[in-house]
């Protein structure tokens, strides 16, 4: 081998080594990139799971604290409510659902977070009565809402997220609705937002036209204290009635204002609608009513035209100007408020409106069966809290980077697809 | 050879100029004793004339219209407005389209697009003069040349148009953004025109365009993550017409560093959210990570 051969073979060898090095460097560099990508990809999944969780403490934003562990998640609860209105022919109706938001005072449910939606997630106006609190957070309440009976499923959402208070107004003409299905102590609850709850003395609840009814036995009375919503110059009283004994008795009366009673002798077996000051000759009188049978009674008056309906049909109309007195007085069922003229029979599904019901509305009320409300078990989910994201902006990002291991920079973005 | 090139350039030029002309469609109307194009209505004389519908055949003078691209124009009767109204089907007095005293009213409807007509003392900024008219109602008519009345019914092809833009199609939660655009009537900027900008059906701005037909509306994004549907509607009160256009603006909320590197890994998951206004929605939670 001479020098020339040596040089050529040396160059070829060096070239070969260089090519091998380049290939292997590229290979290893790609491998390293791949490993890095896999590592960051795995980390991103871990970060994602971490950041969509609640954090520690889970309500760090509400307490205005720096979290020990960062998380933007928050518990949200929803209560499915099913309403069967198949045989309810009214244009709308009122629903009352008793809800335990936080029975053990652990969840810190914010009243502002409570929203009711129908199945298409359209917001439904509601109000709450009988509210009990755990400090500033809600414990339980009765949620009252109206709807046009086209929906059957509703969802009540609530969480500890502080939101903008919804300013709902319920503008309906139903002043009182007591179905007499449940008694709480001596109280029978009005299903409307007006809280015209009745206190029962010496009466009881027994099987009625629909579920239970109010049983009065000439010694009992239901008293509903003065409430402005019942002081109306226009009224409709709508209820089911079963008479056990004919007598000169009062069935429903708003003292000094309006009422319904049995006819005076010899017409004890008839129903009379009356307005205080309206001559007896102009008080609409029904045909005879059998004992121990359920009848649907509606009395409407605008102070000029007074109508009485029996089982969905108009049976008597009188016209006489006698404005309904607007007086501050209680409403009693089963006698007058002094417990005179006591009634022997049953009353069910009592509704009082501040409008005159149309003939069609009365007919529909007569053929309606009350809607059934079924409350399904509560469902818990995790949502992303806007409040936590907003509050995190007040804290130095390097702090969060540090508590997440100081390894990566990150950015979250929440948007709708 | 040079002559050949010249011919080719000339042909190309003619082709191009013809093409550009066809982009700008104009309306041409004239009064004649017969119509080769659309017969809109008839008048008894070229001045101080009564009018009749084109279904009648009592008057010698026809008001004829054509579009420069040869597109067909239909003349239709309508209950209100239109380009002109008549007291009867023949031997009629006339009134402007925006009046409402007469029962017989007509409109010109091209195969596509719109034709608008308005009362003006000069038709210089319109395509054509239809007829001249003695008053806004109870009026006689004349052509636009012989001895025209001061008032003229001026018409153009091209209806209302409105453009809509946003300074950003992706807006950070709770921040302001700007919606702006221009309005046109018959291709000309529509000055002082009423414009309403609505966000999801709720009015955000109710204003008039400036002299260049431009409008601008500043909106504070609602407190929710959403794809906002924003519409802008311009109204032509003279012709009782309106035109609406829309744009979508995304609202989002973010936290973290701005992404300044290319080797960023992003992951996202659908998540439930309750917006500050209480609405419930499904959104994407997107996380990006980098070293």
XYZ file of C-alpha atoms in Angstrom:
708
model
C 0.000 0.000 0.000
C 1.438 3.326 -0.952
C 0.580 6.710 0.453
C -1.971 7.406 -2.212
C -3.941 4.228 -1.506
C -3.753 4.960 2.184
C -5.061 8.500 1.737
C -7.951 7.419 -0.513
C -9.034 4.588 1.778
C -8.627 6.938 4.787
C -10.900 9.545 3.150
C -13.470 6.866 2.269
C -13.382 5.598 5.841
C -13.753 9.081 7.339
C -16.594 9.815 4.907
C -18.319 6.620 5.949
C -17.933 7.511 9.626
C -19.304 11.028 9.001
C -22.349 9.653 7.164
C -22.989 7.116 9.959
C -22.658 9.906 12.524
C -25.041 12.196 10.619
C -27.621 9.455 10.232
C -27.366 8.367 13.846
C -27.437 11.983 15.098
C -30.598 12.633 13.094
C -32.034 9.391 14.326
C -31.229 10.159 17.946
C -32.310 13.742 17.581
C -35.667 12.573 16.169
C -35.886 9.992 18.910
C -35.218 12.638 21.533
C -37.847 14.911 19.998
C -40.286 12.021 19.966
C -39.562 11.181 23.589
C -39.938 14.845 24.498
C -43.240 15.095 22.618
C -44.505 11.963 24.335
C -43.456 13.322 27.670
C -45.163 16.720 27.137
C -48.190 14.932 25.739
C -48.414 12.748 28.852
C -47.868 15.810 31.004
C -50.600 17.701 29.193
C -53.106 14.947 30.003
C -52.002 15.065 33.646
C -52.254 18.880 33.685
C -55.680 18.714 32.063
C -56.986 16.283 34.645
C -55.464 18.436 37.376
C -56.826 21.752 36.124
C -60.343 20.488 35.468
C -60.517 19.187 39.028
C -61.605 21.239 42.039
C -58.239 22.343 43.424
C -57.278 22.643 47.085
C -59.137 24.168 48.758
C -61.997 23.485 46.437
C -63.552 26.925 47.093
C -60.280 28.877 47.016
C -61.826 31.507 44.759
C -64.786 32.199 47.043
C -62.491 32.422 50.074
C -60.170 34.712 48.107
C -57.247 32.390 48.869
C -54.270 31.213 46.877
C -54.983 27.532 46.204
C -52.512 24.928 47.431
C -53.459 22.981 44.351
C -54.864 24.749 41.297
C -58.142 23.508 39.813
C -60.840 25.256 37.808
C -63.536 22.627 38.376
C -66.544 22.952 40.640
C -69.364 20.640 41.648
C -72.684 21.343 39.977
C -75.895 19.560 40.844
C -79.056 19.164 38.901
C -82.408 17.813 39.830
C -84.521 16.331 37.016
C -88.224 17.047 37.501
C -90.812 15.203 35.469
C -94.315 16.651 35.190
C -97.108 14.602 33.696
C -99.738 17.008 32.392
C -101.376 14.623 29.932
C -104.863 15.239 31.298
C -104.407 18.804 32.473
C -106.253 20.904 29.870
C -105.564 24.321 31.394
C -103.535 26.917 29.477
C -100.941 26.995 32.225
C -100.483 25.723 35.737
C -98.384 26.259 38.804
C -95.880 23.727 40.135
C -94.265 23.551 43.537
C -91.269 21.348 44.196
C -89.677 20.998 47.638
C -85.905 20.865 47.173
C -83.154 19.860 49.607
C -80.229 21.818 48.216
C -77.821 21.101 51.040
C -79.385 19.122 53.826
C -76.149 18.749 55.797
C -74.843 22.292 55.226
C -71.720 21.069 53.416
C -72.056 22.270 49.854
C -72.379 26.043 50.287
C -75.033 26.334 47.579
C -75.255 29.909 46.369
C -78.854 31.106 45.892
C -77.727 33.120 42.873
C -76.683 29.918 41.088
C -80.149 28.333 41.107
C -81.630 28.147 37.627
C -84.525 26.165 36.206
C -84.538 25.009 32.579
C -86.897 23.001 30.456
C -85.682 20.114 28.334
C -84.477 22.487 25.571
C -82.467 24.411 28.204
C -84.792 27.409 27.957
C -84.735 29.226 31.275
C -87.982 29.070 33.263
C -88.868 31.817 35.740
C -89.313 30.627 39.302
C -89.552 31.880 42.825
C -88.731 30.268 46.147
C -90.726 30.194 49.369
C -90.134 28.523 52.748
C -86.390 29.033 52.402
C -84.030 27.750 55.101
C -80.367 28.625 55.151
C -77.003 27.333 56.306
C -75.563 30.717 57.186
C -75.559 32.647 53.913
C -76.071 29.504 51.805
C -79.385 27.872 50.995
C -80.376 24.648 52.717
C -83.858 23.897 51.402
C -86.812 25.688 49.851
C -89.966 25.238 47.823
C -89.393 26.170 44.183
C -92.517 27.505 42.489
C -92.863 27.961 38.756
C -95.526 28.235 36.082
C -95.495 26.719 32.639
C -97.795 26.228 29.700
C -97.947 22.447 30.084
C -96.127 21.816 26.795
C -93.005 20.664 28.614
C -92.647 17.563 30.677
C -89.025 17.625 31.831
C -87.326 20.334 33.830
C -83.865 20.582 35.326
C -83.027 22.591 38.407
C -79.305 23.455 38.503
C -77.416 24.713 41.550
C -73.839 25.049 42.734
C -71.621 27.152 44.986
C -70.698 29.355 42.002
C -71.542 33.026 42.660
C -73.579 34.214 39.684
C -75.686 37.202 38.703
C -79.036 37.008 40.548
C -81.891 36.307 38.180
C -84.599 38.901 38.632
C -87.704 36.931 37.807
C -91.272 38.147 37.927
C -94.134 35.677 37.984
C -97.028 37.513 36.435
C -99.933 35.102 36.676
C -103.510 35.588 37.801
C -103.712 32.581 40.059
C -103.921 33.987 43.599
C -104.323 30.732 45.505
C -104.200 27.001 44.785
C -104.552 24.484 47.604
C -104.852 20.858 46.467
C -105.362 19.516 50.041
C -103.128 16.519 49.241
C -100.709 17.002 52.149
C -101.058 18.572 55.565
C -98.010 19.767 57.507
C -99.083 19.975 61.152
C -102.206 22.101 60.830
C -100.979 23.858 57.711
C -102.200 23.344 54.168
C -99.845 24.990 51.711
C -100.811 27.262 48.861
C -98.958 26.052 45.740
C -98.632 29.581 44.338
C -95.931 32.097 45.194
C -98.481 34.107 47.219
C -98.150 31.921 50.300
C -101.876 31.953 51.070
C -101.354 29.008 53.380
C -104.337 27.837 55.399
C -104.455 26.906 59.092
C -106.892 24.087 59.789
C -108.868 23.897 63.010
C -110.912 20.752 63.725
C -110.878 19.383 60.219
C -108.893 16.715 58.491
C -107.657 15.374 55.156
C -109.264 12.353 53.506
C -109.534 10.796 50.045
C -110.972 13.361 47.671
C -111.744 13.977 44.042
C -108.017 13.921 43.231
C -105.813 12.364 45.892
C -106.851 14.021 49.186
C -109.455 16.641 50.014
C -110.399 18.831 52.950
C -113.013 17.183 55.174
C -115.124 19.535 57.250
C -117.651 18.223 59.718
C -119.614 21.293 60.935
C -116.988 21.962 63.555
C -113.877 22.672 61.493
C -112.630 25.622 59.508
C -109.631 26.525 57.347
C -108.398 30.068 57.864
C -106.192 31.966 55.417
C -105.059 35.234 56.880
C -105.368 38.546 55.077
C -103.420 38.639 51.830
C -103.536 41.430 49.274
C -103.536 39.012 46.334
C -106.973 37.806 47.435
C -108.261 41.393 47.645
C -109.359 41.720 44.064
C -112.207 43.541 42.331
C -112.372 40.649 39.847
C -112.476 37.032 41.033
C -113.018 33.435 39.972
C -113.370 30.696 42.589
C -112.840 27.211 41.174
C -113.121 24.021 43.300
C -114.606 20.564 43.683
C -117.324 20.089 46.291
C -119.063 17.188 48.002
C -121.971 17.998 50.342
C -122.677 15.640 53.222
C -125.574 17.579 54.745
C -127.781 20.399 53.431
C -127.740 23.362 55.780
C -127.535 27.133 55.746
C -123.756 27.025 55.618
C -120.879 28.950 54.106
C -118.405 27.018 51.978
C -115.838 29.732 51.152
C -115.901 33.355 52.252
C -113.583 36.338 52.066
C -115.119 38.308 54.933
C -116.993 41.385 53.739
C -116.032 40.741 50.128
C -117.133 37.586 48.266
C -117.984 33.930 48.818
C -119.909 30.778 48.009
C -122.514 29.172 50.259
C -125.408 26.746 50.224
C -128.803 28.315 49.469
C -131.077 29.514 52.231
C -134.199 27.558 53.170
C -135.876 26.025 51.267
C -133.000 25.948 48.748
C -130.370 24.292 50.929
C -129.543 21.883 48.121
C -128.311 24.659 45.806
C -125.063 26.647 45.568
C -124.999 30.452 45.636
C -122.182 32.765 44.604
C -122.275 36.133 46.334
C -120.626 39.511 46.567
C -120.949 41.605 49.724
C -123.660 44.164 48.922
C -125.166 42.234 45.979
C -128.931 41.737 46.607
C -129.886 38.089 47.148
C -132.204 38.263 44.138
C -129.110 38.836 41.927
C -126.883 36.218 43.526
C -126.523 33.398 40.960
C -128.076 30.145 42.171
C -127.260 26.657 40.900
C -129.671 23.801 40.200
C -130.128 21.204 42.957
C -127.053 19.240 43.907
C -127.121 15.671 45.166
C -125.606 14.771 48.515
C -122.338 12.796 48.645
C -121.427 13.433 45.017
C -118.467 15.397 43.716
C -119.394 18.529 41.716
C -117.161 21.084 40.050
C -118.162 24.623 41.042
C -116.907 27.899 39.570
C -118.132 31.350 40.540
C -116.862 34.382 38.591
C -117.594 38.058 39.094
C -116.259 41.365 37.809
C -118.595 43.316 40.097
C -121.200 43.622 37.358
C -121.730 40.213 35.800
C -121.892 37.275 38.186
C -121.725 33.733 36.791
C -122.097 30.329 38.354
C -120.872 27.162 36.625
C -121.730 23.598 37.586
C -119.552 20.768 36.232
C -118.045 22.950 33.508
C -121.307 24.472 32.254
C -122.714 27.947 32.881
C -125.924 27.483 34.887
C -126.778 31.018 35.997
C -125.745 34.578 35.117
C -126.953 37.730 36.823
C -126.098 41.295 35.919
C -126.106 43.905 38.651
C -123.498 46.528 39.423
C -122.060 45.620 42.795
C -118.302 46.161 42.868
C -116.430 43.576 44.919
C -115.321 45.364 48.113
C -111.548 45.462 48.518
C -111.263 44.852 52.254
C -108.544 43.631 54.531
C -109.979 40.372 55.823
C -109.192 36.655 56.098
C -110.498 34.000 53.761
C -112.160 31.014 55.384
C -113.212 27.625 54.053
C -116.004 25.721 55.836
C -117.760 28.644 57.513
C -117.294 32.337 58.146
C -114.186 33.551 59.994
C -116.144 33.660 63.277
C -116.794 29.923 62.819
C -120.513 30.370 62.204
C -122.555 28.749 59.416
C -120.266 25.738 59.437
C -120.274 23.351 56.488
C -120.497 19.553 56.420
C -118.717 18.127 53.359
C -115.492 18.029 51.365
C -113.616 20.626 49.328
C -110.855 19.755 46.855
C -108.560 21.538 44.361
C -109.412 25.088 45.458
C -108.176 27.795 43.080
C -108.873 31.524 43.303
C -107.993 33.773 40.361
C -107.853 37.555 40.056
C -109.490 37.360 36.613
C -112.822 36.236 35.251
C -112.299 32.764 33.776
C -113.778 32.293 30.309
C -116.413 29.632 29.617
C -113.707 27.622 27.835
C -111.280 27.912 30.773
C -114.008 26.719 33.179
C -114.844 23.792 30.882
C -111.141 22.880 30.629
C -110.767 23.119 34.396
C -113.707 20.735 34.828
C -112.173 18.078 32.566
C -108.625 18.514 33.895
C -106.824 16.078 36.115
C -104.084 17.769 38.166
C -100.544 17.329 36.821
C -98.308 14.871 38.598
C -94.880 16.080 39.657
C -92.115 13.521 40.036
C -88.758 14.563 41.438
C -85.899 12.340 40.273
C -82.699 11.797 42.284
C -80.173 14.611 42.153
C -77.232 14.245 39.743
C -73.753 15.561 40.520
C -71.362 16.698 37.787
C -68.184 18.752 37.485
C -68.263 22.028 35.644
C -65.626 24.578 34.784
C -65.970 27.565 37.091
C -65.835 30.935 35.377
C -65.362 32.493 38.804
C -62.209 30.426 39.426
C -60.723 31.416 36.064
C -61.574 35.061 36.754
C -60.048 34.860 40.236
C -56.891 33.134 39.029
C -56.103 36.273 37.034
C -55.594 38.095 40.344
C -52.783 35.700 41.300
C -49.271 35.793 39.847
C -48.943 33.162 37.142
C -45.486 32.091 38.346
C -47.139 30.959 41.594
C -49.385 28.584 39.684
C -46.505 27.438 37.517
C -44.602 26.628 40.691
C -47.426 24.676 42.349
C -47.803 22.685 39.142
C -44.150 21.570 39.251
C -42.456 24.531 37.575
C -41.828 22.438 34.479
C -44.070 23.851 31.810
C -45.688 27.060 30.740
C -49.394 26.657 30.160
C -52.427 28.488 28.890
C -56.064 27.538 29.155
C -58.840 28.790 26.944
C -62.545 28.064 27.380
C -64.758 28.608 24.376
C -67.802 27.242 22.635
C -67.386 25.135 19.530
C -46.857 40.069 -37.274
C -47.191 43.390 -35.407
C -50.650 43.845 -36.881
C -51.626 40.379 -35.656
C -50.471 41.186 -32.105
C -52.355 44.484 -32.238
C -55.552 42.659 -33.263
C -55.148 40.172 -30.420
C -54.631 42.998 -27.872
C -57.582 44.869 -29.296
C -59.798 41.785 -29.009
C -58.620 41.182 -25.453
C -59.292 44.825 -24.573
C -62.788 44.685 -26.067
C -63.501 41.420 -24.271
C -62.286 42.858 -20.981
C -64.146 46.123 -21.331
C -67.321 44.205 -22.207
C -66.784 42.034 -19.148
C -66.362 44.970 -16.794
C -69.423 46.658 -18.254
C -71.489 43.535 -17.630
C -70.571 43.763 -13.924
C -72.435 47.060 -13.581
C -76.055 46.529 -14.431
C -78.046 49.701 -15.018
C -81.706 50.389 -15.541
C -82.821 52.392 -18.583
C -86.373 53.723 -18.969
C -87.978 55.881 -21.681
C -91.378 56.848 -23.029
C -92.215 55.547 -26.502
C -95.194 54.553 -28.589
C -94.173 50.898 -28.351
C -91.953 48.857 -26.042
C -89.232 46.510 -27.215
C -88.535 45.642 -23.598
C -90.702 45.740 -20.468
C -93.955 47.688 -20.724
C -94.321 49.171 -17.233
C -97.446 51.371 -17.596
C -99.006 53.777 -20.097
C -99.584 57.545 -20.179
C -102.113 59.512 -22.216
C -99.592 62.124 -23.382
C -95.960 63.094 -22.917
C -97.035 65.971 -20.649
C -99.958 66.669 -18.282
C -101.041 63.055 -18.743
C -103.285 60.539 -17.046
C -102.037 56.981 -16.577
C -103.189 53.389 -16.928
C -101.920 49.944 -15.984
C -100.028 47.975 -18.630
C -102.960 45.544 -18.853
C -105.030 48.371 -20.454
C -104.679 49.579 -24.018
C -106.223 53.043 -24.211
C -103.175 55.335 -24.266
C -100.540 55.778 -27.007
C -97.475 56.288 -24.810
C -95.776 53.419 -23.036
C -93.239 53.724 -20.236
C -90.639 51.098 -21.160
C -87.702 49.837 -19.099
C -84.784 47.501 -19.675
C -81.743 46.336 -17.781
C -78.356 46.777 -19.421
C -77.577 43.052 -19.202
C -80.870 42.107 -20.832
C -82.249 40.523 -17.658
C -86.026 40.259 -17.704
C -88.168 42.636 -15.599
C -91.624 41.615 -14.412
C -94.263 44.194 -13.595
C -96.387 43.051 -10.676
C -99.326 44.541 -8.794
C -99.020 44.926 -5.074
C -101.172 45.991 -2.126
C -98.974 48.797 -0.833
C -95.937 50.892 -1.767
C -94.405 49.879 -5.126
C -92.852 52.303 -7.592
C -96.102 54.159 -8.376
C -99.804 54.031 -7.483
C -102.869 54.702 -9.698
C -106.404 55.765 -8.721
C -107.963 53.432 -11.328
C -106.780 50.912 -13.891
C -107.146 53.563 -16.654
C -107.801 57.316 -16.835
C -106.050 57.463 -13.509
C -104.246 60.005 -11.418
C -100.948 58.857 -9.991
C -99.069 58.981 -6.702
C -95.628 58.062 -5.444
C -94.935 54.574 -4.173
C -94.585 55.750 -0.571
C -98.116 57.223 -0.565
C -101.130 55.091 0.318
C -104.232 56.724 -1.198
C -104.649 54.612 -4.309
C -105.575 50.988 -4.707
C -103.698 50.104 -7.913
C -99.959 49.890 -7.363
C -97.161 48.357 -9.354
C -93.633 47.186 -8.775
C -90.772 46.264 -11.120
C -89.239 42.932 -10.177
C -86.070 41.867 -12.011
C -85.106 38.176 -12.296
C -82.533 38.844 -9.626
C -81.724 41.876 -7.502
C -84.026 44.801 -6.897
C -85.188 48.019 -8.516
C -85.840 51.025 -6.330
C -87.618 54.239 -7.324
C -87.746 57.495 -5.400
C -89.042 61.027 -5.802
C -86.291 63.523 -6.611
C -85.786 66.829 -8.361
C -82.811 65.377 -10.249
C -82.110 61.835 -11.371
C -78.358 62.496 -11.698
C -77.445 60.040 -8.958
C -79.859 57.381 -10.196
C -79.752 55.107 -13.269
C -82.737 56.635 -15.006
C -85.774 58.888 -14.890
C -89.014 56.901 -15.166
C -91.506 59.775 -15.546
C -91.998 63.239 -14.103
C -94.899 63.786 -11.690
C -96.877 66.933 -10.785
C -97.256 66.108 -7.075
C -96.747 63.306 -4.557
C -100.407 62.243 -4.894
C -103.437 63.153 -7.055
C -100.861 63.855 -9.775
C -100.543 64.049 -13.536
C -97.537 62.561 -15.301
C -95.185 63.554 -18.104
C -92.044 62.187 -19.699
C -88.650 63.325 -18.430
C -87.638 65.373 -21.471
C -90.437 67.213 -23.299
C -91.813 69.488 -20.613
C -91.138 67.620 -17.397
C -92.528 68.475 -13.989
C -89.921 69.453 -11.394
C -90.572 66.264 -9.449
C -89.293 63.103 -11.041
C -89.560 59.427 -10.259
C -85.931 58.301 -10.419
C -85.057 54.617 -10.504
C -81.959 52.451 -10.165
C -81.125 48.787 -10.311
C -79.721 47.452 -7.070
C -81.440 47.414 -3.737
C -80.215 47.872 -0.242
C -76.984 46.378 0.902
C -75.168 46.345 4.212
C -71.787 44.950 5.197
C -70.866 43.851 8.701
C -67.422 43.456 10.269
C -66.040 43.044 13.727
C -62.683 44.300 14.979
C -62.303 40.781 16.349
C -64.180 37.557 15.735
C -62.896 36.193 19.063
C -63.428 38.379 22.097
C -62.220 37.881 25.665
C -65.080 37.424 28.127
C -66.600 40.712 29.302
C -64.508 42.938 27.018
C -65.678 45.439 24.410
C -65.698 44.910 20.700
C -66.684 46.959 17.702
C -69.148 46.131 14.945
C -68.909 48.299 11.858
C -69.787 48.334 8.205
C -71.240 50.286 5.301
C -74.648 50.571 3.749
C -75.468 51.028 0.082
C -78.572 51.833 -1.851
C -78.457 50.971 -5.554
C -74.693 50.629 -5.229
C -74.241 54.127 -3.798
C -73.295 54.707 -0.125
C -76.527 55.174 1.809
C -76.042 58.255 3.975
C -78.092 58.984 7.103
C -79.812 55.602 6.913
C -81.262 54.056 10.082
C -79.272 51.015 11.190
C -80.061 48.690 14.095
C -77.400 46.338 15.471
C -78.732 43.442 17.535
C -76.989 40.849 19.680
C -79.011 37.650 19.892
C -82.171 39.604 19.072
C -81.564 42.382 21.608
C -80.897 45.878 20.263
C -77.385 47.094 21.075
C -77.224 50.198 18.834
C -79.863 52.182 17.009
C -78.201 54.839 14.873
C -77.933 56.543 11.497
C -75.114 56.083 8.999
C -72.688 58.914 8.319
C -72.285 60.724 4.992
C -70.259 57.804 3.615
C -72.927 55.281 4.579
C -70.789 53.945 7.445
C -71.981 52.806 10.870
C -70.157 51.766 14.021
C -71.446 50.114 17.181
C -69.520 49.355 20.379
C -70.754 46.308 22.260
C -69.789 44.969 25.671
C -69.758 41.202 25.377
C -72.317 39.505 27.604
C -71.067 37.545 30.597
C -71.186 34.161 28.964
C -69.052 31.910 26.797
C -70.951 31.774 23.543
C -71.011 32.191 19.799
C -72.755 35.521 19.626
C -74.990 36.115 16.648
C -74.829 39.787 15.694
C -77.085 41.244 13.028
C -77.131 44.671 11.412
C -80.245 45.870 9.621
C -80.494 48.927 7.410
C -83.893 50.465 6.698
C -84.959 52.338 3.577
C -87.937 54.240 4.927
C -88.894 55.676 1.554
C -89.218 52.305 -0.139
C -90.254 50.490 3.049
C -87.447 47.976 2.632
C -84.817 46.591 4.906
C -81.763 44.417 4.577
C -80.128 42.366 7.303
C -76.711 40.815 7.488
C -75.042 38.927 10.297
C -71.716 37.884 11.777
C -70.690 35.511 14.562
C -68.361 36.581 17.348
C -66.941 34.047 19.800
C -66.505 34.963 23.446
C -63.915 33.055 25.442
C -62.108 33.195 28.753
C -58.421 32.390 29.104
C -55.659 32.184 31.638
C -51.892 31.743 31.360
C -48.971 32.923 29.266
C -49.370 33.869 25.644
C -48.120 31.038 23.451
C -44.832 32.234 21.998
C -43.312 28.944 20.826
C -44.039 26.542 18.060
C -43.480 23.290 19.996
C -46.712 23.603 21.921
C -48.870 20.623 22.788
C -52.588 21.289 23.185
C -55.357 19.059 24.492
C -59.030 19.824 24.936
C -62.133 18.285 26.455
C -65.820 19.207 26.379
C -66.966 20.429 29.770
C -70.165 21.737 31.310
C -70.201 25.390 32.319
C -72.615 27.697 34.099
C -72.150 31.198 32.811
C -72.397 34.217 35.086
C -75.872 34.928 33.700
C -76.902 31.442 34.813
C -77.124 29.780 31.408
C -75.822 26.230 31.166
C -73.720 25.182 28.215
C -71.171 22.697 26.951
C -67.832 24.340 26.134
C -64.327 23.231 25.186
C -61.646 23.415 27.861
C -58.408 23.802 25.905
C -55.001 23.452 27.567
C -51.694 24.186 25.843
C -48.322 23.242 27.357
C -44.780 24.165 26.407
C -41.327 24.346 27.964
